[in-house]
Coordinates of N, CA and C in Angstrom, one line a residue:
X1 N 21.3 14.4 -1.9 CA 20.8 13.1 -1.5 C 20.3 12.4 -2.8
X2 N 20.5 11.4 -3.2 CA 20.1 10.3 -3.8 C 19.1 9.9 -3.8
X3 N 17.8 9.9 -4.6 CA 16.8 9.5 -4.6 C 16.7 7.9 -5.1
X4 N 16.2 7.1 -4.3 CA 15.9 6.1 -4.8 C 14.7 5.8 -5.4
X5 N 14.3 4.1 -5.8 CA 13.3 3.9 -6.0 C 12.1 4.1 -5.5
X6 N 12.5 3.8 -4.1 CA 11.4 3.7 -3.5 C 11.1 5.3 -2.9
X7 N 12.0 6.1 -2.9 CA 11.5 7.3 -2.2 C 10.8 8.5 -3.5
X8 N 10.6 7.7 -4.2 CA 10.8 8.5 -5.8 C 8.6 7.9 -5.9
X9 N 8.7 6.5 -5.4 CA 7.7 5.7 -5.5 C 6.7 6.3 -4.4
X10 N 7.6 6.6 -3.3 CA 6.8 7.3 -2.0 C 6.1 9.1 -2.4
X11 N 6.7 9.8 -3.1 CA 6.8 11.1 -3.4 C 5.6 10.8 -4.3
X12 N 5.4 10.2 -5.5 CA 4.5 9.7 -6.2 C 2.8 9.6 -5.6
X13 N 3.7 8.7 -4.6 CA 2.3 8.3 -4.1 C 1.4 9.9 -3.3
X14 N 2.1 10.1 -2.4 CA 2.1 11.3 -1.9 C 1.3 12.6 -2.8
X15 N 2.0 12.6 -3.8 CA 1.1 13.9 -5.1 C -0.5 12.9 -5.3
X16 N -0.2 11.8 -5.4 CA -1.5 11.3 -5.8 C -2.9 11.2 -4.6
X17 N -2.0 10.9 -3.6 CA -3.6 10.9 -2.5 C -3.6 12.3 -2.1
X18 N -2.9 13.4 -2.1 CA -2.6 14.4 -1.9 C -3.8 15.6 -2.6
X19 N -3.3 15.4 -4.3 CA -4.4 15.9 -5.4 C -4.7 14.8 -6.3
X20 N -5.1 13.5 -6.0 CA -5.5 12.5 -7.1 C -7.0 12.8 -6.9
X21 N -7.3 12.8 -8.4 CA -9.0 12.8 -8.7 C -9.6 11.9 -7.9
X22 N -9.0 10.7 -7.7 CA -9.4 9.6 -7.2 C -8.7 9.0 -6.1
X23 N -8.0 9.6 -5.6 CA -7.5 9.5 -3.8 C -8.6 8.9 -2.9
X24 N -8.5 8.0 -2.0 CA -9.0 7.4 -1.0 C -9.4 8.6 -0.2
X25 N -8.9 9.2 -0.2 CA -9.0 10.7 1.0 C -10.3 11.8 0.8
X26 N -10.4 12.1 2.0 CA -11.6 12.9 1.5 C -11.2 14.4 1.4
X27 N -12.1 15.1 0.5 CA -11.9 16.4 0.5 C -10.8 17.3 2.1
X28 N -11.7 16.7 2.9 CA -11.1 17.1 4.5 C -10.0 17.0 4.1
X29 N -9.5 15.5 4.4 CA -8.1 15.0 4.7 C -7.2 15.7 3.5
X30 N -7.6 15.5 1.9 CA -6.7 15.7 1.2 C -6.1 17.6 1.7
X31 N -6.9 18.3 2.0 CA -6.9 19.6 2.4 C -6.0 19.7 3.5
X32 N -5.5 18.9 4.6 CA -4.6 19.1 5.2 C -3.6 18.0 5.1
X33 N -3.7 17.1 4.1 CA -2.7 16.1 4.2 C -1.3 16.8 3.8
X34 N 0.0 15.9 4.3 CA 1.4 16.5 4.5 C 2.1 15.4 4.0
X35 N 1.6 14.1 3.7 CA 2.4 13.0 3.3 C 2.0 11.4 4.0
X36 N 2.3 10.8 4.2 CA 1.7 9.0 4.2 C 3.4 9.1 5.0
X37 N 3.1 8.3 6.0 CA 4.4 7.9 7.0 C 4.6 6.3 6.6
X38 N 6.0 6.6 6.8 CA 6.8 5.2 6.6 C 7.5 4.7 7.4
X39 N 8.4 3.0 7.7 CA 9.1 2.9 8.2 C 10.4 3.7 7.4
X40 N 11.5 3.5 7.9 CA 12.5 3.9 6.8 C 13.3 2.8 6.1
X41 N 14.0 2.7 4.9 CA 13.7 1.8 4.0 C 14.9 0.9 4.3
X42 N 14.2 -0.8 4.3 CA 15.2 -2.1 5.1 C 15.1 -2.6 4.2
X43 N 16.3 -3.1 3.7 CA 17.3 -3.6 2.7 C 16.9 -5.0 3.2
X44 N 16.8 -5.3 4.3 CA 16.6 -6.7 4.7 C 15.5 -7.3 4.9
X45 N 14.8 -6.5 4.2 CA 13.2 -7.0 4.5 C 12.4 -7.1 2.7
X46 N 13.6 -7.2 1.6 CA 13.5 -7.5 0.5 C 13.7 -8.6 -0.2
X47 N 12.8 -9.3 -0.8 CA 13.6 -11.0 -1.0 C 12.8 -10.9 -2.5
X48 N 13.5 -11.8 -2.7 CA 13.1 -12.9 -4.2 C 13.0 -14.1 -4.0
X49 N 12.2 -14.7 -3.9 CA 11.4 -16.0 -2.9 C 10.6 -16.9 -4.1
X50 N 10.7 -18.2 -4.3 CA 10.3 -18.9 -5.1 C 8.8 -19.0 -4.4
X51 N 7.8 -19.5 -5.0 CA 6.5 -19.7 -4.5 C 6.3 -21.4 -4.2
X52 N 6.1 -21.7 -3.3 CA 5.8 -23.4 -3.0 C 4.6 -23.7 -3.4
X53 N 3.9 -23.6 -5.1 CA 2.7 -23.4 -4.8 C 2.5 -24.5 -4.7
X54 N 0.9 -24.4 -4.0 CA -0.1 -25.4 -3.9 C -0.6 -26.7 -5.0
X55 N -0.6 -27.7 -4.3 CA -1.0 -28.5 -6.2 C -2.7 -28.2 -6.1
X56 N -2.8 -28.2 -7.2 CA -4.3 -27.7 -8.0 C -5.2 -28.6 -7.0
X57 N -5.8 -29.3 -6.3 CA -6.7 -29.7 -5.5 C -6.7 -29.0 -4.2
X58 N -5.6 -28.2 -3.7 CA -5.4 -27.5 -2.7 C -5.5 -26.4 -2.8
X59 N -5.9 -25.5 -4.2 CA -5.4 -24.3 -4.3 C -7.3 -23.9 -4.0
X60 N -7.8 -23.7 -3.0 CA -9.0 -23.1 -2.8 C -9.5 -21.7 -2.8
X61 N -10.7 -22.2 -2.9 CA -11.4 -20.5 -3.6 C -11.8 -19.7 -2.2
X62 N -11.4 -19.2 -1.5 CA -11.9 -18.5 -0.1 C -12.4 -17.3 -0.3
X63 N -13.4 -17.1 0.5 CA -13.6 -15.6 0.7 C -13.4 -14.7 1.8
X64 N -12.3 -14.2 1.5 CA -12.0 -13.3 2.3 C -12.7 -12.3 2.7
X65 N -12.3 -12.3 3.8 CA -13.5 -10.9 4.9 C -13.1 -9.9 4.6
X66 N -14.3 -8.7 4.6 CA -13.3 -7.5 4.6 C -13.9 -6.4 5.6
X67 N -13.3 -5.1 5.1 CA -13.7 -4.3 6.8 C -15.5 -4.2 6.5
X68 N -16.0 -4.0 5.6 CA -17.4 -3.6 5.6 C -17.9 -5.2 5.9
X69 N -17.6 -6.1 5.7 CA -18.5 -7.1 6.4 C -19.2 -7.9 5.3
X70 N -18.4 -7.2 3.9 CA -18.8 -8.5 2.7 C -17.1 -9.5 2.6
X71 N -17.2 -10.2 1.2 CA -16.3 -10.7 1.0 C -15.8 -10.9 -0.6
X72 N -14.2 -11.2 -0.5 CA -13.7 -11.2 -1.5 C -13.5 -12.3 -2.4
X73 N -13.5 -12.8 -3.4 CA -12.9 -14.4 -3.3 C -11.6 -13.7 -4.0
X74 N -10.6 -14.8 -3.2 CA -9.4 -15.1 -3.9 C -8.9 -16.6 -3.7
X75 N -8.1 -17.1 -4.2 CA -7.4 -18.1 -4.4 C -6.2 -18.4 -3.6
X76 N -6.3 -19.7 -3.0 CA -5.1 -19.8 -2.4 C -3.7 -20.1 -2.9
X77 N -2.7 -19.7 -3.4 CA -1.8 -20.0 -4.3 C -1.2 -20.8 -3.9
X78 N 0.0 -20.3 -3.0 CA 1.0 -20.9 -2.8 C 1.4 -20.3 -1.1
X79 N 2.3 -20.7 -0.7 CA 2.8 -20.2 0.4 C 4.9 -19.9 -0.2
X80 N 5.2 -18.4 0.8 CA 6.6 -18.0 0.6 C 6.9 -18.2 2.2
X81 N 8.1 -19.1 1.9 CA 8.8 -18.9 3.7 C 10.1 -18.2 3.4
X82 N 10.6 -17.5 4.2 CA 12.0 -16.5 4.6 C 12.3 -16.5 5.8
X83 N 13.1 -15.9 6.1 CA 13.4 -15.1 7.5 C 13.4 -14.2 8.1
X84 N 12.7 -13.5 9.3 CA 12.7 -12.1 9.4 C 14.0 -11.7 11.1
X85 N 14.5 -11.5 10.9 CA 15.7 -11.2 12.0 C 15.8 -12.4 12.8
X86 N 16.0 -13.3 11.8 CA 16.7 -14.9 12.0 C 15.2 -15.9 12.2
X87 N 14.2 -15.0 12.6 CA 13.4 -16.0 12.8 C 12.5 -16.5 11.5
X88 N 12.2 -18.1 11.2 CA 11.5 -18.1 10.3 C 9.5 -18.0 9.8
X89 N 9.4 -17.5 8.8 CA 8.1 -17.0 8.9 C 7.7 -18.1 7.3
X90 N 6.1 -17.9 7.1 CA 5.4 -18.2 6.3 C 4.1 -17.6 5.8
X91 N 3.8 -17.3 4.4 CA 3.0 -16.7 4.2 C 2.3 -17.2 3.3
X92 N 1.1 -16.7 3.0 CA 0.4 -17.2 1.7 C 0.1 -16.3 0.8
X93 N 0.5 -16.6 -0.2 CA 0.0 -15.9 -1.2 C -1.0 -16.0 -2.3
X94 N -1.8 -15.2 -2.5 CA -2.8 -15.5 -3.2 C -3.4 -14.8 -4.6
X95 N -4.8 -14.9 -4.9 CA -4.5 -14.8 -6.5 C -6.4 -14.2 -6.4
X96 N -6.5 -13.0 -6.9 CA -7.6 -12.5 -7.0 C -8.0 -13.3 -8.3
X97 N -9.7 -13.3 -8.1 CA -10.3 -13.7 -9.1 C -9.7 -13.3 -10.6
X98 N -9.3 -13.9 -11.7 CA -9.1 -13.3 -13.1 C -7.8 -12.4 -13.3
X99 N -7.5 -12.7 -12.0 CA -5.7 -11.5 -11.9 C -4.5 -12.2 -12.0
X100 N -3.7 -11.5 -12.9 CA -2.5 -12.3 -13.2 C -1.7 -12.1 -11.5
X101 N -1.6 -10.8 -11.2 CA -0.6 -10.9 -9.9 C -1.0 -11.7 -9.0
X102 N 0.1 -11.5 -8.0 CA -0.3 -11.9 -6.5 C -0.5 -11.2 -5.3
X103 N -1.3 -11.7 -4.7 CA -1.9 -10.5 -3.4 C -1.2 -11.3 -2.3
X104 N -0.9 -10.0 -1.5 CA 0.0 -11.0 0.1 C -1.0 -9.6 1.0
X105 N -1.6 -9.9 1.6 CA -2.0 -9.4 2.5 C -1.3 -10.2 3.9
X106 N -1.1 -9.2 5.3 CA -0.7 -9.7 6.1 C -1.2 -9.0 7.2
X107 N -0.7 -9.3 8.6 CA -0.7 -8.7 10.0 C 0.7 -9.0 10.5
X108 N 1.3 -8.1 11.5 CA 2.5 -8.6 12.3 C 2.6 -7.7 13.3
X109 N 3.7 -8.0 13.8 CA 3.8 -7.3 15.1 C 3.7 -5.7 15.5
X110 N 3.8 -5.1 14.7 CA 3.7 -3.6 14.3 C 1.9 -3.3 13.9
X111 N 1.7 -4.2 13.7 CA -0.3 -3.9 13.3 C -0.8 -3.8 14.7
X112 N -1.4 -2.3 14.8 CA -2.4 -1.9 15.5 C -1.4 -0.4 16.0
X113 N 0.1 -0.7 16.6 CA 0.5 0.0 17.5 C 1.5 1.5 16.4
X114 N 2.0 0.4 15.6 CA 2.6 1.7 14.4 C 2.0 1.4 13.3
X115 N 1.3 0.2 12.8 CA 1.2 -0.1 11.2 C -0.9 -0.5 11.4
X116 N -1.4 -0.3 10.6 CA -3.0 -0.4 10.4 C -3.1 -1.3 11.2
X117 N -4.4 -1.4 12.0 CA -4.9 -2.5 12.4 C -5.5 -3.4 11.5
X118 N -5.9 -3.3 10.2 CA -6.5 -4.5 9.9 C -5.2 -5.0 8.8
X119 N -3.8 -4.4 9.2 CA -3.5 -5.3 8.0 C -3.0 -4.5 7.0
X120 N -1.5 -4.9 6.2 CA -1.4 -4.3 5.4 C -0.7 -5.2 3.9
X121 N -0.9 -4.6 2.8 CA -1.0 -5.3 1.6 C 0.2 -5.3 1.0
X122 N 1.0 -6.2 -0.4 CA 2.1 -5.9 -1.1 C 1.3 -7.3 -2.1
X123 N 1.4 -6.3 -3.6 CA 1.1 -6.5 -4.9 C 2.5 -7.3 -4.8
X124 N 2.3 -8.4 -5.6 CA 3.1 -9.5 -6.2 C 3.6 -9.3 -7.3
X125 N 4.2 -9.0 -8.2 CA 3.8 -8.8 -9.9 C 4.9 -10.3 -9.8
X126 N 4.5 -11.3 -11.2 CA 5.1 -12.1 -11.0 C 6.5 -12.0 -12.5
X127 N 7.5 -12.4 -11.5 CA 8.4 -12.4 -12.7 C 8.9 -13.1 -14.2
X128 N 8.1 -14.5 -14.0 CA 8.3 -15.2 -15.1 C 8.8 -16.3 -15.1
X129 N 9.7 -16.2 -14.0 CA 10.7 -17.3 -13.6 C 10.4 -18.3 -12.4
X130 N 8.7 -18.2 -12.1 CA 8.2 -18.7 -10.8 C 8.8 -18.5 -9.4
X131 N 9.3 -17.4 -9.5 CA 9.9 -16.3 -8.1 C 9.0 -15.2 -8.3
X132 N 8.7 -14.9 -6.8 CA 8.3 -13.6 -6.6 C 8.8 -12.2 -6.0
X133 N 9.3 -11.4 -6.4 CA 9.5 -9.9 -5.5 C 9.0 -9.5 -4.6
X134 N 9.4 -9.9 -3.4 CA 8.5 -9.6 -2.1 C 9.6 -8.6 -1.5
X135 N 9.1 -7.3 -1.5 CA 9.5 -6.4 -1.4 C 9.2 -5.5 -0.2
X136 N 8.8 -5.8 1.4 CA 8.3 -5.5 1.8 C 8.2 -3.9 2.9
X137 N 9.3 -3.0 1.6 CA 9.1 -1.7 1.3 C 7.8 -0.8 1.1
X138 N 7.4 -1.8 0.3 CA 6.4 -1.3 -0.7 C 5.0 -1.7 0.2
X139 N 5.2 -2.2 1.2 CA 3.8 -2.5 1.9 C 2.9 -1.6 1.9
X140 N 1.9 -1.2 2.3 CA 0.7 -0.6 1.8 C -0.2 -0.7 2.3
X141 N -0.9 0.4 3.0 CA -2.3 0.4 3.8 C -3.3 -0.1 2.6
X142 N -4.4 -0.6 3.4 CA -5.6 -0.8 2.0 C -6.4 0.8 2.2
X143 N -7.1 1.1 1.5 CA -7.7 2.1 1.3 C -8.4 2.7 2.4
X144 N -9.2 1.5 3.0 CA -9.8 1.4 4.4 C -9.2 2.3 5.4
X145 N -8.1 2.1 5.3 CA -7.2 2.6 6.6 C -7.1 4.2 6.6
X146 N -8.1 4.9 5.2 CA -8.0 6.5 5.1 C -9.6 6.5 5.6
X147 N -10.3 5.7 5.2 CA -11.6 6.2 4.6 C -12.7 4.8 5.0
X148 N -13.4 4.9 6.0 CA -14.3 3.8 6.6 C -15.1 3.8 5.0
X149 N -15.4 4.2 3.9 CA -16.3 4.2 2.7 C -15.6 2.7 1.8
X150 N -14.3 2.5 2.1 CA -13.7 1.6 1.2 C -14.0 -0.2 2.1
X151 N -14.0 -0.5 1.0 CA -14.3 -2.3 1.7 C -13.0 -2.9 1.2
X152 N -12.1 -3.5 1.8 CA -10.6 -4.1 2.1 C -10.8 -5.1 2.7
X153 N -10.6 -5.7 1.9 CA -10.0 -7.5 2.5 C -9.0 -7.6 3.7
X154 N -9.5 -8.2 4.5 CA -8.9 -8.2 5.8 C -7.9 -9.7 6.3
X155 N -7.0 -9.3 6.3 CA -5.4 -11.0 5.9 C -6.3 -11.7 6.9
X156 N -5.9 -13.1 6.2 CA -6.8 -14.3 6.7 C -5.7 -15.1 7.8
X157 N -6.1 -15.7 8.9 CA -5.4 -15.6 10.3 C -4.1 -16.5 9.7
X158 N -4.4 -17.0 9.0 CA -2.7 -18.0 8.4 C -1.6 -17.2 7.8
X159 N -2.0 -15.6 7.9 CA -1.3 -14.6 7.6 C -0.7 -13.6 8.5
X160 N -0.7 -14.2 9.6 CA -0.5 -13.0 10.7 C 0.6 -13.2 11.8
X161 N 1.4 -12.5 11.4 CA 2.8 -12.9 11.9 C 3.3 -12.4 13.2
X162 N 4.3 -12.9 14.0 CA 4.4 -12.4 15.1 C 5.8 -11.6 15.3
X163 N 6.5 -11.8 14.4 CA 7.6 -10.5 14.0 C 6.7 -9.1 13.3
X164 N 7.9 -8.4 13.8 CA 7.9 -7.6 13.4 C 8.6 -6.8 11.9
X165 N 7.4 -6.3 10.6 CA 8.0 -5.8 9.3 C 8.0 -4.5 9.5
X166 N 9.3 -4.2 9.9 CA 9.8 -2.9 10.2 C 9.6 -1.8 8.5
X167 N 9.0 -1.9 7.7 CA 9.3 -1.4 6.4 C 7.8 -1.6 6.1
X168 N 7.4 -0.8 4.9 CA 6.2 -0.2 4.2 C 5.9 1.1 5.3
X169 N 4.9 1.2 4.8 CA 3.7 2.0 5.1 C 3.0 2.3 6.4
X170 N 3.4 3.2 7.5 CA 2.8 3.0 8.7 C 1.5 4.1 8.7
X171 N 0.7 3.6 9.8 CA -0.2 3.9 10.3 C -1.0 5.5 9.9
X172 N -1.8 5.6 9.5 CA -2.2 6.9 8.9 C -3.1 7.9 10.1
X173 N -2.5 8.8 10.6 CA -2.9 9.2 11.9 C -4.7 10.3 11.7
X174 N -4.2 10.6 10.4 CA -5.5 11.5 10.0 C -6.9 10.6 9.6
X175 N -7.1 9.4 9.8 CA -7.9 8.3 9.3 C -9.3 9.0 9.8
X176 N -10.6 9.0 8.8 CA -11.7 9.2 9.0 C -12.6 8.1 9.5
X177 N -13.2 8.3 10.7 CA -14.1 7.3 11.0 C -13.5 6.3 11.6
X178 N -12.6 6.4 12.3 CA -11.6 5.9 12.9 C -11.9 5.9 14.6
X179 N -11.6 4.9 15.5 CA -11.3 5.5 16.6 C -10.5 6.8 17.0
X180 N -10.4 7.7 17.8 CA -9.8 8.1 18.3 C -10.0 9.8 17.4
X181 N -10.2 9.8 16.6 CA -10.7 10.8 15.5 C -11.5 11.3 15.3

């Protein structure tokens, strides 16, 4: 079998919350953990998407909520529209304090029942060319979603989509301090 990027990037990740000095996970979890679940990997749910940004009087400083009940500031950048299985969608993307990238936190139809309830994240890196890599392979629980100890920004409601992103990172069933656990 053919390892691709992303299963190469999944395996990675896996060694690291697994035995990382610094894994989200706790002693417990890392002790029986087996691997981080995923959708399986959609070719159609990867885009290169120009950014509509915002003009500079619009680009506001918000603070985002997060699960512990402080907040973040980030910046409103811009918004990316696509299509997700013909239907069209919109997002915002945004810009942590002092950080070159872009943060896209979201919600969609898969949040709560297969994918985190509060939400899951994809790092922006920006190309250069004022397009962005929205890759949404690479989606990504926030830390929160191992370990009630981490504070995670929680997607702000103009982020919460009603399709479904069949791709990233599902649901972490071993979650500490969690319902049902």
């Amino acid at each position: 079998m053919v390892m691709t990027e992303i299963s190469d990037f999944r395996k990675a990740k896996d060694q690291y919350f697994g035995g990382g000095q610094n894994s989200p996970l706790t002693v417990d979890q890392r002790n029986r953990f087996r691997g981080l679940q995923y959708f399986s990997e959609n070719e159609g749910l990867r885009f290169v998407l120009a950014v509509e940004e915002f003009p500079n009087d619009s680009k506001d400083l918000i603070q985002m909520a997060t699960s512990t009940g402080d907040t973040a500031p980030h910046t409103r950048w811009g918004q990316l529209k696509f299509e997700v299985d013909g239907a069209p969608v919109a997002l915002t993307v945004y810009r942590g304090a002092g950080g070159d990238d872009y943060f896209l936190p979201f919600m969609d139809a898969t949040t709560e029942d297969e994918s985190y309830a509060d939400g899951r994240y994809l790092d922006l890196p920006a190309t250069g060319d004022g397009r962005l890599v929205v890759d949404f392979n690479y989606a990504y629980n926030p830390y929160c979603a191992y370990n009630p100890n981490w504070s995670c920004p929680i997607p702000p409601s103009e982020n919460r989509l009603t399709v479904s992103i069949n791709a990233g990172e599902k649901i972490f069933p071993d979650a500490e301090g969690h319902d049902g656990h």
